[in-house]
Coordinates of C-alpha atoms and ligand atoms in Angstrom, one line a residue:
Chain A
X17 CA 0.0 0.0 0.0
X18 CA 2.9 2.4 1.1
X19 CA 5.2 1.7 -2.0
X20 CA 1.3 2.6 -4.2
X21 CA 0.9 5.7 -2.2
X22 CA 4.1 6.7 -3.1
X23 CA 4.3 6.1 -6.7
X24 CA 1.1 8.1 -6.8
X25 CA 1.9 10.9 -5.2
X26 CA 5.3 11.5 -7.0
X27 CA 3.2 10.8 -10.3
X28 CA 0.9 13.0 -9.7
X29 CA 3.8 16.0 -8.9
X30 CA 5.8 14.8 -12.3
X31 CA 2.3 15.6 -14.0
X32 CA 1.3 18.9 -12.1
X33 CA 5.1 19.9 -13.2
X34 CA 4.5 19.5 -16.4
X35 CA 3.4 22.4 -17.9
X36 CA 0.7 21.0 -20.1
X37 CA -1.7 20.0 -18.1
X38 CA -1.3 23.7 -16.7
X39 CA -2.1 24.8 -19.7
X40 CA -5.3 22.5 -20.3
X41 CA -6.4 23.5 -16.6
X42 CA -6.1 27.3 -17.9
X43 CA -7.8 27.0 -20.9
X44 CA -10.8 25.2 -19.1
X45 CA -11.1 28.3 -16.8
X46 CA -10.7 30.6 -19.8
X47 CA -13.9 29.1 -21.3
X48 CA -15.5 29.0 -17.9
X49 CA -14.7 33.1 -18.0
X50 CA -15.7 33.6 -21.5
X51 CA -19.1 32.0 -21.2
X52 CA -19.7 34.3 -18.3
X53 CA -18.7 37.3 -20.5
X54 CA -21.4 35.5 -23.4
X55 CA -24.0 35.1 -20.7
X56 CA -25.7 38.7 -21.4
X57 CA -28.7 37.0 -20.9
X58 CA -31.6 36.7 -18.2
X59 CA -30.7 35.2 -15.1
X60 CA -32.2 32.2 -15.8
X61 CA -30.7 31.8 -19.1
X62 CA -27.4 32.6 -18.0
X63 CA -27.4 30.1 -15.4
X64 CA -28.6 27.5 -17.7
X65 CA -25.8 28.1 -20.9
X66 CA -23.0 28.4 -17.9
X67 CA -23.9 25.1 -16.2
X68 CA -24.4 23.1 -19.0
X69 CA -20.9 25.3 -20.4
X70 CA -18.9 24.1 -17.7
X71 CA -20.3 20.6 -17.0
X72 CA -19.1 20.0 -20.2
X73 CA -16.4 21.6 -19.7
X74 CA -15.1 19.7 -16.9
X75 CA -15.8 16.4 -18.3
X76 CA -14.0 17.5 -21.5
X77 CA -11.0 18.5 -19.9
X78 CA -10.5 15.8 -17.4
X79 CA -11.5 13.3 -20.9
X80 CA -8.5 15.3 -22.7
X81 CA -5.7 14.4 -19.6
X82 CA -7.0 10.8 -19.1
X83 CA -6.8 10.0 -23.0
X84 CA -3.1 11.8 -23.0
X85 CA -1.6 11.0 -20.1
X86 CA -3.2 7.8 -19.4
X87 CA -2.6 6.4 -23.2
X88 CA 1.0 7.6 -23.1
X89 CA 1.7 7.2 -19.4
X90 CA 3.2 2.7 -19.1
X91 CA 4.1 3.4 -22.9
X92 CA 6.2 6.3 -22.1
X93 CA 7.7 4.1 -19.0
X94 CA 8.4 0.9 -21.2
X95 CA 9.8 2.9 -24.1
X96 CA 12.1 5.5 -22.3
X97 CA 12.3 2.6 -19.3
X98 CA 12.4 4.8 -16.7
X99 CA 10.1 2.3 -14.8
X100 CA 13.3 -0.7 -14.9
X101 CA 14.4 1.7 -12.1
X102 CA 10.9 1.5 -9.8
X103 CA 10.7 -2.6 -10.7
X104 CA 14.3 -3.3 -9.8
X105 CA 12.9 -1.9 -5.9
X106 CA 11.4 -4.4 -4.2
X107 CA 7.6 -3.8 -5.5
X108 CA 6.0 -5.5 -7.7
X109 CA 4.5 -4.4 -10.8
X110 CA 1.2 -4.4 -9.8
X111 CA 1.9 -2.2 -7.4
X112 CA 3.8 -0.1 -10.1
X113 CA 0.7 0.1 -12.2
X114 CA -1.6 1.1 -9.5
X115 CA 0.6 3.8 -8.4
X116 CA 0.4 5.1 -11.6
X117 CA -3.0 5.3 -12.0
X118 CA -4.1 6.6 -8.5
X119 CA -1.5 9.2 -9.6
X120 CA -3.6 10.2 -12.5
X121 CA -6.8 9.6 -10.7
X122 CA -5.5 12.4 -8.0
X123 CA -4.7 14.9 -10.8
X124 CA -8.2 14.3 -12.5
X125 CA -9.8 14.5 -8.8
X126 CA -8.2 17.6 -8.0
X127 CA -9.0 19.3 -11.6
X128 CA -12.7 18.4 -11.4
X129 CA -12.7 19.9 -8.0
X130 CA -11.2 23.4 -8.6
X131 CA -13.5 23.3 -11.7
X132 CA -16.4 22.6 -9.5
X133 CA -15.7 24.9 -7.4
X134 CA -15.0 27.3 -9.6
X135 CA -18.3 26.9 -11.3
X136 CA -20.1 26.7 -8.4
X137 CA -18.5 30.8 -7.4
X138 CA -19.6 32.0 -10.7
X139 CA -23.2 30.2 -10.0
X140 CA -24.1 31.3 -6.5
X141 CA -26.6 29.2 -6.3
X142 CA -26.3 27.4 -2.6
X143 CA -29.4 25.3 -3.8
X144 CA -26.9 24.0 -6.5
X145 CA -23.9 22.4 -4.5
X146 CA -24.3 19.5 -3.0
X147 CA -26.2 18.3 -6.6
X148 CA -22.6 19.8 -8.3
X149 CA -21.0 17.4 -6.4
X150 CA -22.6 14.7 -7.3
X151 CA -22.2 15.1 -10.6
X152 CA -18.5 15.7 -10.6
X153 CA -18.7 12.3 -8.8
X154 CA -20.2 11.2 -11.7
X155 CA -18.4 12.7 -14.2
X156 CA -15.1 11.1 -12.2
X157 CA -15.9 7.7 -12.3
X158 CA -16.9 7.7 -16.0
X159 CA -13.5 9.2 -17.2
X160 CA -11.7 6.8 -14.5
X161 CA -13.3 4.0 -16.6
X162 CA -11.5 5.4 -19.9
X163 CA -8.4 5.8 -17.9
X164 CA -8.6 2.0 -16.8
X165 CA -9.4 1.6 -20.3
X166 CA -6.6 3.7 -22.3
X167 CA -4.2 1.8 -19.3
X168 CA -5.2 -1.5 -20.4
X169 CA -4.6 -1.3 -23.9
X170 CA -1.4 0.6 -23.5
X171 CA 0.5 -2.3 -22.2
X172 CA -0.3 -4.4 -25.6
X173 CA -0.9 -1.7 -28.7
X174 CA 0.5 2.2 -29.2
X175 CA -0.8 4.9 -27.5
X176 CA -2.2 7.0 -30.4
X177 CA -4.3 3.5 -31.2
X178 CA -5.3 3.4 -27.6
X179 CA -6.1 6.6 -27.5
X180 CA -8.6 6.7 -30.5
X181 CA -10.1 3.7 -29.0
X182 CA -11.1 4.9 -25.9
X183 CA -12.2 8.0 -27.2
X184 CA -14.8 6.3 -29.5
X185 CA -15.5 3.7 -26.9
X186 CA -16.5 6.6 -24.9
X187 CA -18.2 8.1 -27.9
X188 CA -20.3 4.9 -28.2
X189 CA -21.2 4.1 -24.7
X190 CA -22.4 7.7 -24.7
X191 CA -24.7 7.3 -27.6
X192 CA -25.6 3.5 -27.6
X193 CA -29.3 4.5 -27.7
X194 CA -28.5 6.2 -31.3
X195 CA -26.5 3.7 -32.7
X196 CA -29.2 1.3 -31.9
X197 CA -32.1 3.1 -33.2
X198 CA -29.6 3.9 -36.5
X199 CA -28.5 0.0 -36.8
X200 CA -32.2 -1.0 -36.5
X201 CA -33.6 1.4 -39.3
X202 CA -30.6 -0.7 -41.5
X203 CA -32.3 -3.6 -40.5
X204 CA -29.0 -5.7 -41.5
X205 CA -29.1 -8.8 -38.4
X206 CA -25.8 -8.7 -38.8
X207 CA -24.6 -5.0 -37.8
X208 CA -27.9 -5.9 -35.2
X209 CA -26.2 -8.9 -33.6
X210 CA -22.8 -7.2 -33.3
X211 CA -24.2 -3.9 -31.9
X212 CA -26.0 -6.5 -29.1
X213 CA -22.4 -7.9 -28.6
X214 CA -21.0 -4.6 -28.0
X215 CA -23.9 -3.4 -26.2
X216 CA -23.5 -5.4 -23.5
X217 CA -19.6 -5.6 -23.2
X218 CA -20.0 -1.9 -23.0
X219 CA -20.0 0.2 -19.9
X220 CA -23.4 1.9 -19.9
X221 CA -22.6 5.6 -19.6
X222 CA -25.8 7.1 -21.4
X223 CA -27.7 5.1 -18.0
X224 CA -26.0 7.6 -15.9
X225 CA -25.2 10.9 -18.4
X226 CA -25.9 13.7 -15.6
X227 CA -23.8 15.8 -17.3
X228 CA -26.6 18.8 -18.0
X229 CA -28.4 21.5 -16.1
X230 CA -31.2 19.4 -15.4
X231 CA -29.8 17.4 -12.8
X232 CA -28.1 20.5 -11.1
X233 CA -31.9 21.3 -9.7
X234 CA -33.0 18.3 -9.5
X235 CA -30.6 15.6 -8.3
X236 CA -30.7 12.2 -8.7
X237 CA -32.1 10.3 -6.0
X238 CA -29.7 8.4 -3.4
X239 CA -30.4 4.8 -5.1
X240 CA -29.8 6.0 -8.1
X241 CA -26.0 7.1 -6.9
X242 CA -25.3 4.2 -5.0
X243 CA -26.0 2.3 -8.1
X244 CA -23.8 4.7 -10.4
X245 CA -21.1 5.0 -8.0
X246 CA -20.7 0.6 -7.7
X247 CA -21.6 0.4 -11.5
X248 CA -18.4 2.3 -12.6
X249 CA -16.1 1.4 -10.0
X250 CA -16.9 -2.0 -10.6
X251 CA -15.5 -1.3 -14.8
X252 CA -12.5 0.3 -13.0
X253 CA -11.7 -2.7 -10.9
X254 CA -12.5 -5.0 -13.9
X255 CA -10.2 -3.4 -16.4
X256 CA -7.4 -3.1 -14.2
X257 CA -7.6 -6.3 -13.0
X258 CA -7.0 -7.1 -16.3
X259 CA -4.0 -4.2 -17.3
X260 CA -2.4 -5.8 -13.9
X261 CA -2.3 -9.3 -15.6
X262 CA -1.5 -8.0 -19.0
X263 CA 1.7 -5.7 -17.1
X264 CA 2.8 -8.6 -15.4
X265 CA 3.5 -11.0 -18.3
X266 CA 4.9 -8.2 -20.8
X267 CA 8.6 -8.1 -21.3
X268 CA 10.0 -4.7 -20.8
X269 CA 12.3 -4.7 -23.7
Chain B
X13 CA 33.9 -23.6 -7.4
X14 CA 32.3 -24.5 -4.5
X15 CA 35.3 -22.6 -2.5
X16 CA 33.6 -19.6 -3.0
X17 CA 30.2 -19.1 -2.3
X18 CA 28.2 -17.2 -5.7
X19 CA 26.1 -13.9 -5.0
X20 CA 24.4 -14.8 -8.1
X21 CA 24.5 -18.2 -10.1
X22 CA 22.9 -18.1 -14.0
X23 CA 22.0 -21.3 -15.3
X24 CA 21.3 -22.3 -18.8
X25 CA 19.6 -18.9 -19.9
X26 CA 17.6 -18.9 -22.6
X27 CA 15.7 -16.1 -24.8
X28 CA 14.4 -15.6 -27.9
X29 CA 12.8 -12.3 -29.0
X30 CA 10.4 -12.2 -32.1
X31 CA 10.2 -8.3 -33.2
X32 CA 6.3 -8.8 -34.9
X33 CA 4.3 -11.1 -35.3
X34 CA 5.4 -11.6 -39.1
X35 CA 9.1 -12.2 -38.3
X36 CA 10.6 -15.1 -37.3
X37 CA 11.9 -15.4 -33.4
X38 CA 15.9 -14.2 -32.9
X39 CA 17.8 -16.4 -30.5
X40 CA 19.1 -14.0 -28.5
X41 CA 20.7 -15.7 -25.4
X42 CA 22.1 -19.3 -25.6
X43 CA 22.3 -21.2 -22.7
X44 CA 23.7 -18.6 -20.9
X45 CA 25.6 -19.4 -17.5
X46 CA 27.7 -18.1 -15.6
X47 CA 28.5 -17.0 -11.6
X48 CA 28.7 -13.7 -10.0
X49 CA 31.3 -14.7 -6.9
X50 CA 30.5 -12.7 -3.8
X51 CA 32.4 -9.7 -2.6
X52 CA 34.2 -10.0 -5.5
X53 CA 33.7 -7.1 -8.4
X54 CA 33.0 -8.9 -11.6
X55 CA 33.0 -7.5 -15.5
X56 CA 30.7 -8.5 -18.1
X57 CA 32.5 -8.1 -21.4
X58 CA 30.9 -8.5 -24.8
X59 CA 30.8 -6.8 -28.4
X60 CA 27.7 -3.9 -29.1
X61 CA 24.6 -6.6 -29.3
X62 CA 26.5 -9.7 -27.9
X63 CA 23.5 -9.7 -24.7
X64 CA 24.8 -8.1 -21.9
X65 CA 21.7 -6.1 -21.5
X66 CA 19.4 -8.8 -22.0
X67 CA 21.2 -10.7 -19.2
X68 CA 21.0 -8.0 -17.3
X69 CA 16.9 -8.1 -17.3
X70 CA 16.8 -11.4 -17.8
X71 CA 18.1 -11.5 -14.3
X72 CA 15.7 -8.8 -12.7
X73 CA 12.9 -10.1 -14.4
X74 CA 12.3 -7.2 -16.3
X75 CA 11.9 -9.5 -19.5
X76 CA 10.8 -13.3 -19.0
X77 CA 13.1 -15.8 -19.7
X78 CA 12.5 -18.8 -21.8
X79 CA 14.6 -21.6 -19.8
X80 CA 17.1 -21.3 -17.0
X81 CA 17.4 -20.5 -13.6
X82 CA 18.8 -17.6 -11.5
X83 CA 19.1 -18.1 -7.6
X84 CA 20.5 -15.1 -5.9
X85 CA 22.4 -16.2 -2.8
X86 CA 20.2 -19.7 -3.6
X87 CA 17.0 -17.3 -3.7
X88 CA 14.8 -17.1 -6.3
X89 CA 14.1 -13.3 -7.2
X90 CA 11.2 -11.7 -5.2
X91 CA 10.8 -8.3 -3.2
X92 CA 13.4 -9.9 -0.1
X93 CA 16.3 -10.5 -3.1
X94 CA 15.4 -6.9 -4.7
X95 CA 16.2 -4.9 -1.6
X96 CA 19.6 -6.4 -1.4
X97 CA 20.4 -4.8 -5.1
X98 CA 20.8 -2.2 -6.3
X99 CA 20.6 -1.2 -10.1
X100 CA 21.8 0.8 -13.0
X101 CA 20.2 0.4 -16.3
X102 CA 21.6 1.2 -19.5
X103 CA 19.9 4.3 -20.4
X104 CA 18.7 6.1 -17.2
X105 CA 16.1 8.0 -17.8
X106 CA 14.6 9.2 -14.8
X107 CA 11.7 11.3 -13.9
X108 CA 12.8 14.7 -15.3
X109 CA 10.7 17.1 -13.4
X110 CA 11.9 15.6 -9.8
X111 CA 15.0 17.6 -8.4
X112 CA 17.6 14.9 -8.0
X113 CA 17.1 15.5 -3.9
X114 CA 13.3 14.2 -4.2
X115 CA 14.4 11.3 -7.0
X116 CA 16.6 10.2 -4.2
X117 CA 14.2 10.3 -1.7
X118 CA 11.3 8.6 -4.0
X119 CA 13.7 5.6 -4.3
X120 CA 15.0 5.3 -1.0
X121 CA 11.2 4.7 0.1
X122 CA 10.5 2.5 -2.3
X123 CA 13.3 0.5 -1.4
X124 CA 11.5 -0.2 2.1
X125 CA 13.7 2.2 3.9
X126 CA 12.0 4.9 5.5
X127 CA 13.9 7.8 6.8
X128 CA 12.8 11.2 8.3
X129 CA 14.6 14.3 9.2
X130 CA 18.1 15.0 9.5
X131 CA 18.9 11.3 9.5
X132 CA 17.1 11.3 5.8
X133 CA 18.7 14.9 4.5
X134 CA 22.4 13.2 5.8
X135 CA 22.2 10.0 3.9
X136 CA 20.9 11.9 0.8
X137 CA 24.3 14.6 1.6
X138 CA 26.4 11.9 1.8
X139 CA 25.4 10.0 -1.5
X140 CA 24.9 12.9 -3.5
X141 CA 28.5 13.7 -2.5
X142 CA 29.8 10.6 -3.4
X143 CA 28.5 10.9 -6.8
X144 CA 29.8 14.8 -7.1
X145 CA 25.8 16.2 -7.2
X146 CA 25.8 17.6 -4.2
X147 CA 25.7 21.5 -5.5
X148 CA 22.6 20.3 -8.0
X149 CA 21.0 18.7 -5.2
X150 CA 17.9 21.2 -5.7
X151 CA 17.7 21.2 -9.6
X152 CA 15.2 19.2 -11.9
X153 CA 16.6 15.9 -13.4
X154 CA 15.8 17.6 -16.8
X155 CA 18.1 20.5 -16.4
X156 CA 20.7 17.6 -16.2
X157 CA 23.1 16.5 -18.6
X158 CA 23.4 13.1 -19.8
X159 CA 26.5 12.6 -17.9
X160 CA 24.9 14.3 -14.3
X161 CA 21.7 11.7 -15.2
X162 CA 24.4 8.7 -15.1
X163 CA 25.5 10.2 -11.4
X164 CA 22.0 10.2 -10.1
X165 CA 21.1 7.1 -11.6
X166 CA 24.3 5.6 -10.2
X167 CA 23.3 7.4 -6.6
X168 CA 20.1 6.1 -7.0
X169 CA 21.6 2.4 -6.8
X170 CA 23.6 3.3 -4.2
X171 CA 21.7 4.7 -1.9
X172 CA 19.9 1.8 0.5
X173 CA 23.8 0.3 0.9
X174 CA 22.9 -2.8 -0.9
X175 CA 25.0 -6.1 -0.6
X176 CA 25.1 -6.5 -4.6
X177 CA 25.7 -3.9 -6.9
X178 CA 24.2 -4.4 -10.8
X179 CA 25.7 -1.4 -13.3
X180 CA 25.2 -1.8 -16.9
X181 CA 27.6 0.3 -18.3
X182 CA 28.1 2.5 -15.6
X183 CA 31.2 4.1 -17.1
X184 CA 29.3 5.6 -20.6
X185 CA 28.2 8.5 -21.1
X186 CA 30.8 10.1 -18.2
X187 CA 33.7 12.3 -18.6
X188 CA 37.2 11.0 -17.8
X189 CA 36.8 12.7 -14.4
X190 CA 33.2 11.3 -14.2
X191 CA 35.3 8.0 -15.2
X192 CA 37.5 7.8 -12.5
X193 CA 34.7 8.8 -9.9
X194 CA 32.8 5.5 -10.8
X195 CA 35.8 3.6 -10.5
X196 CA 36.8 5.2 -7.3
X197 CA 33.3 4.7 -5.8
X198 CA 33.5 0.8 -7.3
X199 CA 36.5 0.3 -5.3
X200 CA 35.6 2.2 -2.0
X201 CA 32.0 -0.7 -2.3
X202 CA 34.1 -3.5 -2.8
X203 CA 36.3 -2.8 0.0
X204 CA 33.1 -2.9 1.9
X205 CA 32.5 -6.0 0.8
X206 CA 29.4 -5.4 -2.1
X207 CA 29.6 -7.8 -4.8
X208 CA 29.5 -5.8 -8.1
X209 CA 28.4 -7.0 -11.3
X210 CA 29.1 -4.6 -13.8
X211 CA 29.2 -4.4 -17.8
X212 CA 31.2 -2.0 -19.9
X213 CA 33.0 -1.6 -23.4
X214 CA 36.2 -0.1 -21.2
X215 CA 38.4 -3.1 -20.9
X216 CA 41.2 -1.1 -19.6
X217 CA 38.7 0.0 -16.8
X218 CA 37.8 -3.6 -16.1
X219 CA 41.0 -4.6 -15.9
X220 CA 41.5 -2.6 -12.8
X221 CA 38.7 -3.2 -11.5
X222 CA 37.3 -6.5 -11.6
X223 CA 38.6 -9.9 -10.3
X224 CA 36.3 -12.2 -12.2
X225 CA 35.4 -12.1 -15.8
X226 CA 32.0 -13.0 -17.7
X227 CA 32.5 -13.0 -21.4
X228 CA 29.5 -13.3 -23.6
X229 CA 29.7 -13.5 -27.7
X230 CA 26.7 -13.7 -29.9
X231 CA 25.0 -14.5 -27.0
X232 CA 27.2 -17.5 -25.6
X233 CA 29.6 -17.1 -22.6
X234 CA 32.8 -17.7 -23.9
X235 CA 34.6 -17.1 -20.7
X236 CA 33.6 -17.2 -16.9
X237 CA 36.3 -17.1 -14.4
X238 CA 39.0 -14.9 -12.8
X239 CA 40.3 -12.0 -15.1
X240 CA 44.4 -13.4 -14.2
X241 CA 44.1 -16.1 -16.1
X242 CA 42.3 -14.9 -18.7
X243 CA 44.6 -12.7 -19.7
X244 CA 47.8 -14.9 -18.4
X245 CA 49.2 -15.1 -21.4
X246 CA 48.3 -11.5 -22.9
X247 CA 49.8 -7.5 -22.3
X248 CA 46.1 -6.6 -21.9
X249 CA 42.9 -7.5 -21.1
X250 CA 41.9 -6.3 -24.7
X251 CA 44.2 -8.5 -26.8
X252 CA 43.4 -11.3 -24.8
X253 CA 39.9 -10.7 -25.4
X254 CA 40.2 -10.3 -28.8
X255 CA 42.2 -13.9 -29.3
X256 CA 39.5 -15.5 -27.1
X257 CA 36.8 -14.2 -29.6
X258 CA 39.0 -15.1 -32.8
X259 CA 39.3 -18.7 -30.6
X260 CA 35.3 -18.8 -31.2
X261 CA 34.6 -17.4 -34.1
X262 CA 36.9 -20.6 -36.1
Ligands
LIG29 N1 13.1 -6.0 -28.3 C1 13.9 -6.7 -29.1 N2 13.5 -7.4 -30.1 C2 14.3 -8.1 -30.9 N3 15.6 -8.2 -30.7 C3 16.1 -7.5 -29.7 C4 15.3 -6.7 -28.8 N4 16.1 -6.2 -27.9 C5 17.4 -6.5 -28.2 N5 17.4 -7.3 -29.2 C6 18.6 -8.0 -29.8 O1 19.2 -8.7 -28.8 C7 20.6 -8.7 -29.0 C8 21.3 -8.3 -27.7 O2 21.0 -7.0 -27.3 P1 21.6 -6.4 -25.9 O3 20.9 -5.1 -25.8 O4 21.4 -7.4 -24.9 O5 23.1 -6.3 -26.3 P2 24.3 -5.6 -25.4 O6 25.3 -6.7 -25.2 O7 23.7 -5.0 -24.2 O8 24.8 -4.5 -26.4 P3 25.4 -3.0 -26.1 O9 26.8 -3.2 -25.8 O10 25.1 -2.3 -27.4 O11 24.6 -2.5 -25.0 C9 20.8 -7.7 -30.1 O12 21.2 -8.4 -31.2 C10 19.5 -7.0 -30.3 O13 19.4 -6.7 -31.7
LIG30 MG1 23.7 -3.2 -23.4

């Protein structure tokens, strides 16, 4: 646990020193400002387009760092191998791997959070908070289950590949309601019967989309949390389950 | 051989790599073997390509082996054998944005030693000393320059006072002052009593350095014993290594 909680947090320094991810976290707070300045509008309006702005936002940026980083992050260790170094310590490479990740996770966590509360000063809406909160949660746990993702396929295929796949993989588990009504209209069983396979190998992220201003009123219930917040760890602990395997066999040439 | 007790003992290594799936698998180590006596500094010799690396990870597990067996002090590798080592690879590239005082204390921790205070700031004094980074002890890594990298990466292995000592080319990359640092510090650890296990393309370095030679050739040992009579009947350790490999080659 120690040797994890170190590899973390030294990850997650490396990555707040690097200056591109200062640069992301800027421009994500420039767009918050600018659709203040575009908000001319009545109050209601205004607090509509800027929660709905920088929900979208947030889940955009924190997408942008865990595609990167998280595609580029054991491929840049294997290919430069600066990780030889941690493995020839006495921890194991599952313990490598995790540390990464819970490095990244941090730096997502602590971006969504400044964002959030960011968004939440501009707001001034009290009402609005604890609901805000809830769906950072949300958005959190959907990007950590592209992180896990992009992780997983980065030990066996380049990170550009990895990177495209996760993004459409988050692309289709977004929209697998249109795809589905699409695919049916072509009424081709085959494209049916491989949109079924995918379907259900597919992390169900358009079940819990409360990425709009809807939900900033009107929060979803308890249950419906509890159930989102097991649902998506659950994907994490899957896929990495599997990147831990897959890291453990793979020869660090 | 049984006189001397082995640090590390190397049995029948085998690897083969395969680049893609298209190509055909390269046999890349051949029933390697060979012994690393202890408290003794050995030198792993071999042309650009001959295997030394892939020995080198072979042995820490950083690539899987195909055959063989490796028994460190008759252990098989696992977290108890890894804290007793410590490591150089090849090309160290280390974290860039860490100044080399954090890089030293990341490592120290990992390798199950923790420190605090002024006990913590004086081992990281001393070994940045030792290595000659003491004034960049507050700089990034990637203000470094490759030679400075090889310093830290070499203070990095030094730095839990382990019992062996694994450097793959520890000498590149340095100047000649940088040269004779390494070999000064080499000395200072064997006198200690560390077993070192180091590879280089310096044979005139090795020859003062080392009591025991591995030689490795298209990735067969050609030679594994003491460095005197290896070159008993030569001026230098190069000309006898260069008959040895003329000796295989026919
Ligand atoms: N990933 C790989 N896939 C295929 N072949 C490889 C791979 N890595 C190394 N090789 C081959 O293995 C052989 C041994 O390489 P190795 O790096 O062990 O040599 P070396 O003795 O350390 O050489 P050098 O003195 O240049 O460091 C070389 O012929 C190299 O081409
Ligand atoms: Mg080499």
């Amino acid at each position: 646990m120690r040797a994890i909680y170190t590899i973390a947090l030294t990850t997650l320094r490396e990555l707040i020193r690097e200056k591109l991810f200062i640069v992301i976290f800027f421009l994500a707070i420039g767009l918050l400002f600018i659709s203040v300045a575009l908000s001319n509008l009545s109050i209601w309006e205004f607090q509509r387009i800027l929660a709905d702005l920088s929900l979208s936002s947030m889940e955009f940026t924190a997408l942008g760092i865990a595609l990167f980083s998280g595609s580029y992050m054991i491929y840049k260790e294997i290919e430069k191998q600066t990780c030889l170094l941690l493995l020839s310590k006495p921890i194991s490479r599952r313990q490598f791997i995790l540390g990464k990740f819970c490095g990244l996770s941090l730096l997502l966590l602590l971006t969504l959070l400044a964002l959030t509360v960011l968004m939440n000063i501009i707001l001034l809406e009290p009402e609005y908070i604890l609901n805000s909160f809830m769906i950072m949660l949300n958005i959190y746990l959907k990007v950590l289950v592209i992180l896990a993702l992009v992780f997983l396929l980065s030990v066996y295929i380049r990170p550009v590949i990895s990177l495209l796949f996760g993004f459409s993989f988050y692309l289709y588990s977004h929209g697998i309601n249109s795809v589905e009504f699409l695919i049916k209209k072509t009424n081709d069983d085959n494209l049916i019967a491989i949109h079924k396979v995918l379907e259900t190998i597919s992390p169900q992220f358009f079940r819990f989309n409360w990425k709009n201003y809807y939900f900033l009123k009107d929060a979803p219930d308890m249950n419906s949390f509890v159930i989102m917040t097991s649902y998506f760890i659950l994907w994490i602990v899957f896929l990495m389950i599997f990147a831990v395997r897959g890291f453990n066999k793979r020869d660090i040439v | 051989m049984s006189a001397i007790e082995n640090a590390i003992e190397v049995k029948n290594l085998n690897k083969s790599f395969r680049k893609s799936v298209f190509e055909k698998s390269k046999h890349i180590l051949k029933n390697v073997s060979f012994d690393i006596p202890k408290n003794k500094t050995t030198g792993f010799v071999g042309n650009n390509g001959s295997g030394k690396t892939t020995s080198i990870k072979c042995i820490f597990e950083f690539i899987f082996k195909d055959s063989g067996d490796v028994k460190f002090f008759n252990q098989e590798m696992g977290p108890a054998v890894r804290r007793r080592i410590g490591y150089l690879p090849e090309r160290p590239y280390l974290y860039e944005f860490l100044t080399a005082e954090e890089f030293l204390k990341f490592h120290l921790s990992l390798s199950g030693i923790h420190l605090q205070g002024a006990a913590l700031n004086a081992l990281i004094d001393e070994t940045l000393h030792k290595v000659g980074l003491l004034e960049a002890k507050k700089k990034a890594l990637r203000s470094f320059s490759k030679g400075m990298l090889q310093r830290a990466g070499l203070a990095q292995a030094l730095i839990h006072k382990p019992e062996i000592l694994i450097l793959d080319e520890p000498m590149s990359g340095l100047d000649p002052d940088g040269r004779l640092m390494v070999k000064d510090i080499l000395r200072e650890e064997k006198k200690k009593g560390i077993t070192i296990f180091f590879s280089s393309h310096l044979l005139q370095d090795m020859e003062e350095l080392c009591d025991h030679l591995v030689a490795i050739h298209g990735g067969e040992i050609i030679y594994n014993s003491d460095l005197k009579s290896f070159m008993s009947q030569f001026p230098s350790l190069e000309e006898a290594f260069r008959s040895k490999q003329k000796e295989v080659q026919k």
